[in-house]
Amino acid sequence: MMNKRMKNRKKFSVVISVYKSDNPVFFDRALSSVTELQTVIPDDIVLVVDGPVSDELNEVIAKYEKKYNIFNVIRLEKNGGLGNALKIAVKNTKYELIARMDSDDISVSTRFEEQLKFFDMYPQIDIVGGNITEFIGEENNIVGSRIVPKSNEDIREYMKVRCAMNHVSVMYKKAAVQSAGGYQDWFCNEDYYLWIRMWLNGAVFANTGTTLVNVRVGEEMYKRRGGKEYFDSEKGLQNYMFKHGMINGKTYIVNIGKRVIVQKILPNKIRGWVFKTFARNREG
C-alpha cells in the first residue's frame, strides 16, 4: 500500500455523518472507499450518528469499528441536521488536517494521497478540494461532472457567484474552519456558508484539478434544489455576502435574478437540464 511508502506524512482525520434515511449498502461502499481501498488510510475517522438509525446501518458501523481501530463513533439522541453533526465531528477530530466524506459517495483510491501531497507542496493553503463525477445506479454510469476553479484567486472570484468547492471532496485545516465559526445550520447550504465565512476570514483555497469523488445522484437532487425553502436559503447567502462586502449591488441583483428563475420558476425536468448543462461539465 502507498500508505507504507509515504514516510513522514501528515496524519489526518475524516468526518462523516450518517442518519436514518441513508442506505446501508451505499454507506458500506462509502466507508470502504475511504479505508481499505485508499492508497493512504486515515489515522482517525469521526462518525457522527445523527439520531437513531436502522439495525442495518448499525451493522455496517459495527463492522468497520471492529475492523479498524481508527473509528470514533459519536451517537446523538436525536437528529439535529448536517451542520450540527459536522460541527460536532470537527470538534472531536484528533488531527489538524480533516477530510470531509459523505455517507453514500465514493472517494477515488488516490484521493487522500493527492490532497496530502498538495498540502506539502503548498503549506499556505487552508483547504483543498477537487472535481467530482456524478453517477446514477451503477458506479460506471457517469451522468455528469462538476469541474471547479483551481487557484485561490479564481476560486475567490467564482465564490461570489456560485460555490467553488465540492463539499464532499474537501480536506481542510481545522484551525481555519474553527476560526471562521465552523459548520452552522443553513438549509442545504452548510458548506457554502462556511466557505463564505472562510473567504471573509482570509482563508486560502485550492482545488487539485483532478476528480477526487464519484457522487451518487438522482432526479430527486434537482427537486431539492428548487422551491421556496431552497430559494430562501440561497437568497439569505446573497444577503450575507452583500452585507459583508463580498459582492456589490450589481452582482447581488444578477445572482438573485438567476436563482428566482432556476429555483422558483423552472419545472424540475428543465431545472435538471440547466444544472447538467450550465452548472456541470465546465470550470467557472
C-alpha positions as MATLAB code, in Angstrom:
seq = 'MMNKRMKNRKKFSVVISVYKSDNPVFFDRALSSVTELQTVIPDDIVLVVDGPVSDELNEVIAKYEKKYNIFNVIRLEKNGGLGNALKIAVKNTKYELIARMDSDDISVSTRFEEQLKFFDMYPQIDIVGGNITEFIGEENNIVGSRIVPKSNEDIREYMKVRCAMNHVSVMYKKAAVQSAGGYQDWFCNEDYYLWIRMWLNGAVFANTGTTLVNVRVGEEMYKRRGGKEYFDSEKGLQNYMFKHGMINGKTYIVNIGKRVIVQKILPNKIRGWVFKTFARNREG';
ca = [
       0.000    0.000    0.000;
       1.192    3.532   -0.760;
       0.296    4.269    2.863;
       3.509    2.464    3.899;
       5.687    4.302    1.368;
       4.611    7.843    2.294;
       7.096    8.366    5.075;
       6.688   11.299    7.453;
       3.300   12.200    6.002;
       0.916   14.353    7.993;
      -1.702   12.497    9.995;
      -5.289   13.379    9.222;
      -8.885   12.804   10.271;
     -12.055   12.140    8.278;
     -15.513   13.400    9.307;
     -18.711   11.608    8.279;
     -22.358   11.949    9.303;
     -24.983    9.232    8.891;
     -28.712    9.327    9.630;
     -31.762    7.089    9.422;
     -32.590    7.682    5.755;
     -29.165    6.596    4.497;
     -28.906    3.370    2.516;
     -26.752    0.785    4.372;
     -25.357   -0.713    1.143;
     -24.302    2.727   -0.125;
     -22.923    3.593    3.320;
     -20.818    0.431    3.379;
     -19.433    1.267   -0.062;
     -18.614    4.819    1.037;
     -16.728    3.609    4.121;
     -14.782    1.053    2.114;
     -13.713    3.795   -0.293;
     -12.019    5.775    2.495;
     -10.434    2.792    4.247;
      -9.435   -0.443    2.548;
      -9.491    0.997   -0.988;
      -7.361    4.093   -0.280;
      -3.644    4.332   -1.041;
      -3.373    6.334    2.196;
      -5.596    5.217    5.063;
      -6.869    7.873    7.530;
      -5.477    7.987   11.061;
      -8.804    8.957   12.614;
     -12.419    8.725   11.403;
     -15.086   10.586   13.374;
     -18.516    9.214   12.521;
     -21.496   11.110   13.915;
     -24.691    9.047   14.002;
     -27.272   11.806   13.710;
     -30.153   10.340   15.719;
     -31.499    6.765   15.814;
     -30.681    4.641   12.755;
     -31.736    1.229   11.433;
     -30.274   -2.101   12.539;
     -28.773   -2.455    9.060;
     -26.863    0.819    9.389;
     -25.733   -0.151   12.885;
     -24.410   -3.436   11.486;
     -22.283   -1.538    8.961;
     -20.946    0.715   11.712;
     -20.115   -2.264   13.922;
     -18.335   -3.984   11.034;
     -15.952   -1.074   10.488;
     -15.467   -0.384   14.196;
     -14.325   -3.983   14.605;
     -12.079   -3.938   11.553;
     -10.441   -0.542   12.119;
      -9.487    0.968   15.469;
      -9.414    4.434   13.908;
     -13.198    4.889   14.209;
     -14.628    7.257   16.815;
     -18.417    6.846   16.721;
     -20.474    9.613   18.323;
     -24.201    8.945   18.694;
     -26.691   11.787   19.018;
     -30.024   11.107   20.709;
     -31.994   12.955   18.037;
     -31.396   14.197   14.513;
     -30.021   17.723   14.569;
     -29.120   18.269   10.918;
     -25.930   18.087    8.902;
     -24.447   21.373   10.079;
     -24.763   20.390   13.721;
     -23.418   16.872   13.112;
     -20.358   18.117   11.245;
     -19.649   20.786   13.842;
     -19.542   18.043   16.488;
     -17.430   15.826   14.239;
     -14.821   18.521   13.562;
     -14.615   19.372   17.260;
     -13.807   15.739   18.083;
     -11.116   15.094   15.467;
      -7.578   14.308   16.588;
      -5.646   15.994   13.819;
      -5.295   19.405   12.204;
      -5.978   18.142    8.684;
      -9.560   16.959    8.182;
     -11.199   15.393    5.134;
     -14.957   15.510    4.587;
     -16.741   12.391    3.365;
     -20.410   11.799    2.597;
     -22.299    8.652    3.576;
     -23.154    7.436    0.075;
     -20.419    8.761   -2.222;
     -17.209    7.061   -3.332;
     -13.730    8.560   -2.966;
     -11.221    7.640   -5.663;
      -8.408    5.461   -4.341;
      -5.734    8.181   -4.524;
      -7.856   10.981   -3.075;
      -6.144   11.412    0.288;
      -2.686   10.828   -1.170;
      -3.249   13.664   -3.658;
      -4.562   16.048   -1.022;
      -1.752   15.365    1.444;
       0.813   15.993   -1.285;
      -0.979   19.255   -2.109;
      -0.658   20.463    1.488;
       3.029   19.514    1.456;
       3.621   21.422   -1.775;
       1.545   24.472   -0.787;
       1.611   24.773    3.024;
      -0.070   28.190    2.861;
      -3.411   26.772    1.727;
      -6.218   26.191    4.227;
      -8.498   23.974    2.151;
      -8.113   21.826   -0.951;
     -10.859   20.073   -2.872;
     -11.240   18.643   -6.344;
     -13.613   17.824   -9.154;
     -16.408   15.287   -8.844;
     -18.144   12.914  -11.225;
     -21.804   12.030  -10.766;
     -23.482    8.681  -11.338;
     -26.945    7.134  -11.158;
     -27.338    3.497  -10.130;
     -24.150    1.704  -11.149;
     -20.894    3.472  -10.399;
     -19.769    3.368  -14.012;
     -22.990    5.066  -15.162;
     -21.459    8.537  -15.110;
     -24.064   11.157  -15.992;
     -22.156   14.347  -15.251;
     -19.290   16.046  -13.506;
     -18.584   19.271  -11.678;
     -15.295   20.922  -12.537;
     -14.255   23.768  -10.245;
     -11.593   26.502  -10.462;
      -8.131   25.587   -9.170;
      -6.286   28.702   -7.982;
      -7.070   30.734   -4.881;
      -7.674   33.844   -6.991;
     -10.100   32.105   -9.354;
     -11.899   30.350   -6.505;
     -12.359   33.559   -4.524;
     -13.775   35.318   -7.601;
     -16.070   32.422   -8.525;
     -17.324   32.176   -4.944;
     -19.088   35.497   -5.450;
     -21.405   33.806   -7.945;
     -21.566   30.125   -7.017;
     -19.999   27.662   -4.612;
     -16.468   26.924   -5.853;
     -15.695   23.936   -3.633;
     -17.226   20.479   -3.924;
     -18.019   19.790   -0.277;
     -17.693   16.005   -0.499;
     -14.154   16.359   -1.843;
     -12.515   18.804    0.579;
      -9.679   18.450    3.053;
      -9.083   21.451    5.307;
      -7.173   22.757    8.286;
      -9.171   22.529   11.490;
      -7.949   25.916   12.723;
      -9.100   27.674    9.532;
     -12.586   26.173    9.811;
     -12.994   26.896   13.505;
     -11.656   30.459   13.282;
     -14.409   31.174   10.742;
     -17.064   29.864   13.140;
     -17.168   26.252   11.970;
     -20.153   24.477   10.475;
     -23.500   26.107   11.217;
     -27.055   25.268   10.191;
     -28.092   26.758    6.869;
     -30.673   24.826    4.858;
     -28.917   22.754    2.157;
     -26.008   25.225    2.125;
     -23.983   24.500    5.274;
     -20.866   24.154    3.151;
     -21.243   27.304    1.028;
     -21.995   29.315    4.171;
     -18.796   28.025    5.759;
     -16.677   28.756    2.666;
     -18.090   32.312    2.539;
     -17.088   32.917    6.148;
     -13.650   31.412    5.491;
     -13.379   33.670    2.404;
     -14.151   36.717    4.538;
     -11.658   35.468    7.134;
      -8.828   35.416    4.580;
      -8.569   31.646    4.052;
      -6.509   30.361    1.124;
      -8.379   27.991   -1.205;
      -7.259   25.436   -3.805;
      -8.610   22.617   -5.947;
      -6.448   19.844   -7.356;
      -7.889   19.905  -10.865;
      -8.421   16.146  -10.644;
     -11.502   14.066   -9.838;
     -11.491   13.052   -6.169;
     -15.014   11.711   -5.554;
     -17.715    9.923   -7.521;
     -21.053   11.237   -6.265;
     -24.329    9.301   -6.201;
     -27.150   11.413   -7.645;
     -30.712   11.075   -8.893;
     -33.623   13.131  -10.161;
     -34.559   13.905   -6.562;
     -31.427   16.040   -6.356;
     -32.917   18.603   -8.723;
     -36.211   18.692   -6.828;
     -34.278   19.531   -3.652;
     -32.628   22.418   -5.466;
     -35.896   24.137   -6.162;
     -38.796   25.588   -4.226;
     -39.285   28.417   -1.779;
     -37.222   26.980    1.069;
     -34.174   26.377   -1.104;
     -34.517   29.806   -2.746;
     -34.818   31.488    0.656;
     -31.640   29.716    1.755;
     -29.755   30.908   -1.316;
     -31.152   34.433   -1.021;
     -30.002   34.513    2.603;
     -26.454   33.718    1.485;
     -26.586   36.515   -1.085;
     -27.797   38.916    1.624;
     -24.911   37.813    3.845;
     -22.306   38.302    1.106;
     -23.683   41.729    0.188;
     -23.881   42.853    3.813;
     -20.244   41.889    4.415;
     -18.912   43.489    1.228;
     -18.072   40.256   -0.591;
     -20.283   41.229   -3.560;
     -21.546   44.547   -4.891;
     -25.110   45.552   -5.679;
     -24.925   44.589   -9.350;
     -23.677   41.080   -8.577;
     -26.319   40.713   -5.872;
     -29.156   41.575   -8.278;
     -27.844   39.255  -11.024;
     -27.351   36.381   -8.566;
     -30.852   36.745   -7.141;
     -32.387   37.021  -10.609;
     -30.799   33.784  -11.786;
     -31.947   31.953   -8.661;
     -35.532   33.175   -8.991;
     -35.683   31.688  -12.485;
     -33.933   28.390  -11.758;
     -35.281   27.641   -8.287;
     -38.772   29.118   -8.314;
     -39.964   29.237  -11.928;
     -38.470   26.279  -13.815;
     -40.080   22.826  -13.505;
     -37.886   20.002  -12.189;
     -37.031   18.449  -15.560;
     -35.866   21.725  -17.063;
     -34.061   22.616  -13.835;
     -32.218   19.309  -14.098;
     -31.161   20.125  -17.658;
     -29.966   23.588  -16.602;
     -27.843   22.148  -13.781;
     -26.335   19.492  -16.038;
     -25.668   21.961  -18.870;
     -24.546   25.113  -17.090;
     -23.602   24.061  -13.543;
     -21.697   20.931  -14.555;
     -19.042   19.780  -17.011;
     -17.201   23.068  -17.091;
     -14.910   25.195  -14.995;
     -16.193   28.537  -13.855;
];
